[in-house]
Structure formats: structure tokens, C-alpha cells
Coordinates of C-alpha atoms in Angstrom, one line a residue:
Y1 CA -33.3 -87.7 121.7
H2 CA -34.2 -87.1 118.0
A3 CA -35.7 -84.0 116.8
I4 CA -38.9 -84.8 114.8
K5 CA -39.6 -82.6 111.8
L6 CA -43.1 -82.0 110.8
K7 CA -44.0 -81.5 107.3
Y8 CA -46.3 -78.5 106.7
D9 CA -48.5 -78.9 103.7
K10 CA -48.9 -75.4 102.5
D11 CA -51.6 -76.5 99.8
K12 CA -53.9 -78.6 102.4
H13 CA -53.5 -75.7 104.7
T14 CA -54.6 -73.3 101.9
K15 CA -57.5 -75.6 100.5
K16 CA -58.6 -75.5 104.2
M17 CA -58.7 -72.2 104.8
L18 CA -60.3 -71.1 101.3
L19 CA -63.3 -74.1 102.3
D20 CA -63.5 -72.3 105.4
G21 CA -64.1 -69.0 104.1
W22 CA -66.5 -70.3 101.5
R23 CA -68.6 -72.2 104.2
K24 CA -68.6 -68.8 106.3
C25 CA -70.0 -67.0 102.9
G26 CA -72.7 -69.5 102.9
L27 CA -71.5 -71.3 99.7
L28 CA -74.2 -74.0 99.0
D29 CA -72.5 -75.7 95.9
N30 CA -70.1 -78.7 96.0
F31 CA -67.0 -77.4 97.5
E32 CA -64.8 -79.7 96.1
D33 CA -66.0 -78.9 92.6
V34 CA -65.8 -75.3 93.4
Y35 CA -62.2 -75.8 94.5
K36 CA -61.3 -77.4 91.4
I37 CA -62.5 -74.7 89.0
Y38 CA -60.8 -72.1 91.5
K39 CA -57.5 -74.0 91.2
E40 CA -57.8 -74.2 87.4
T41 CA -58.8 -70.6 86.3
E42 CA -55.9 -68.5 85.3
Y43 CA -57.6 -65.4 84.1
C44 CA -60.3 -63.4 85.3
E45 CA -63.6 -64.1 83.8
I46 CA -64.6 -60.4 83.1
C47 CA -61.5 -58.4 82.4
K48 CA -59.0 -61.4 81.4
I49 CA -56.3 -60.3 83.6
K50 CA -54.0 -63.2 84.8
L51 CA -54.9 -63.9 88.4
T52 CA -52.5 -64.2 91.5
D53 CA -52.7 -65.8 94.5
S54 CA -51.3 -62.7 96.5
K55 CA -53.0 -61.7 99.8
M56 CA -54.7 -58.3 99.0
C57 CA -54.3 -57.0 95.5
K58 CA -56.7 -56.3 92.5
T59 CA -55.4 -59.2 90.7
K60 CA -56.1 -61.8 93.7
K61 CA -58.1 -64.7 92.6
V62 CA -61.6 -64.9 94.3
M63 CA -64.7 -66.9 94.6
N64 CA -67.7 -65.0 93.2
H65 CA -71.1 -66.2 94.3
C66 CA -74.5 -65.0 94.3
H67 CA -75.4 -63.1 97.7
E68 CA -79.3 -63.9 97.2
T69 CA -78.9 -67.9 96.5
N70 CA -75.5 -68.4 97.8
Y71 CA -74.5 -70.5 94.6
F72 CA -70.9 -70.2 92.7
L73 CA -71.0 -68.0 89.7
N74 CA -67.5 -67.8 88.7
I75 CA -63.7 -67.1 89.3
L76 CA -62.8 -63.4 89.5
C77 CA -60.2 -60.8 90.4
F78 CA -60.5 -59.2 93.6
N79 CA -61.4 -55.8 91.3
C80 CA -63.8 -57.2 89.4
N81 CA -65.4 -59.2 92.3
L82 CA -65.9 -55.6 94.1
Q83 CA -67.2 -54.1 90.9
E84 CA -69.8 -57.0 90.4
H85 CA -70.9 -56.4 94.1
N86 CA -71.1 -52.7 93.7
D87 CA -73.3 -53.2 90.6
S88 CA -75.6 -56.2 91.2
Y89 CA -75.8 -56.6 94.9
W90 CA -75.3 -53.7 96.9
L91 CA -76.9 -51.0 94.5
K92 CA -80.2 -52.9 94.7

């Protein structure tokens, strides 16, 4: 009997989780293009803070999209994304 070690591909799992989340949000853009931009973006486009991949913190990297058209806008920190939603969507 030989034990078989299964390799866990964290990057692939993370990518699938992100893309599934974006589908649930209704994103209409090309997922691969948005994912590439997401992976390459290091700083928030509004406050310029260094982005992290932490679970829940104000510097967490998030994909910002228009809630009316469902198209990608930019990559922001969690904090700026909340502010964007408060300013441009929730207060209409």
C-alpha cells in the first residue's frame, strides 16, 4: 500500500473562488482580463495604499464594478470600495 499525496494548488483554488464570486456579482467583462489586472495591481487606484490578500481588512484587494452595468471599473482596497459604493451607488 502506497499513500498518494494530492497536491493542493492554492493559486488555482484562489482564482476559481475569485471568478465564482465575480460571476455571483454579475460581472459581464472578460473574466481572464479582469483577473490579470487584479493580479498585477499592487496599489489602490484611489488612496494608493499597498494592497494585501488578507481575508478581511481595509487594505484587502477587491474588484470594483458598476452596479448598474455590471462592468469592471478598477481594483481598490476594501475601504475605498466601500466608500465608492456609499458615494456613487447606495446614496442615489
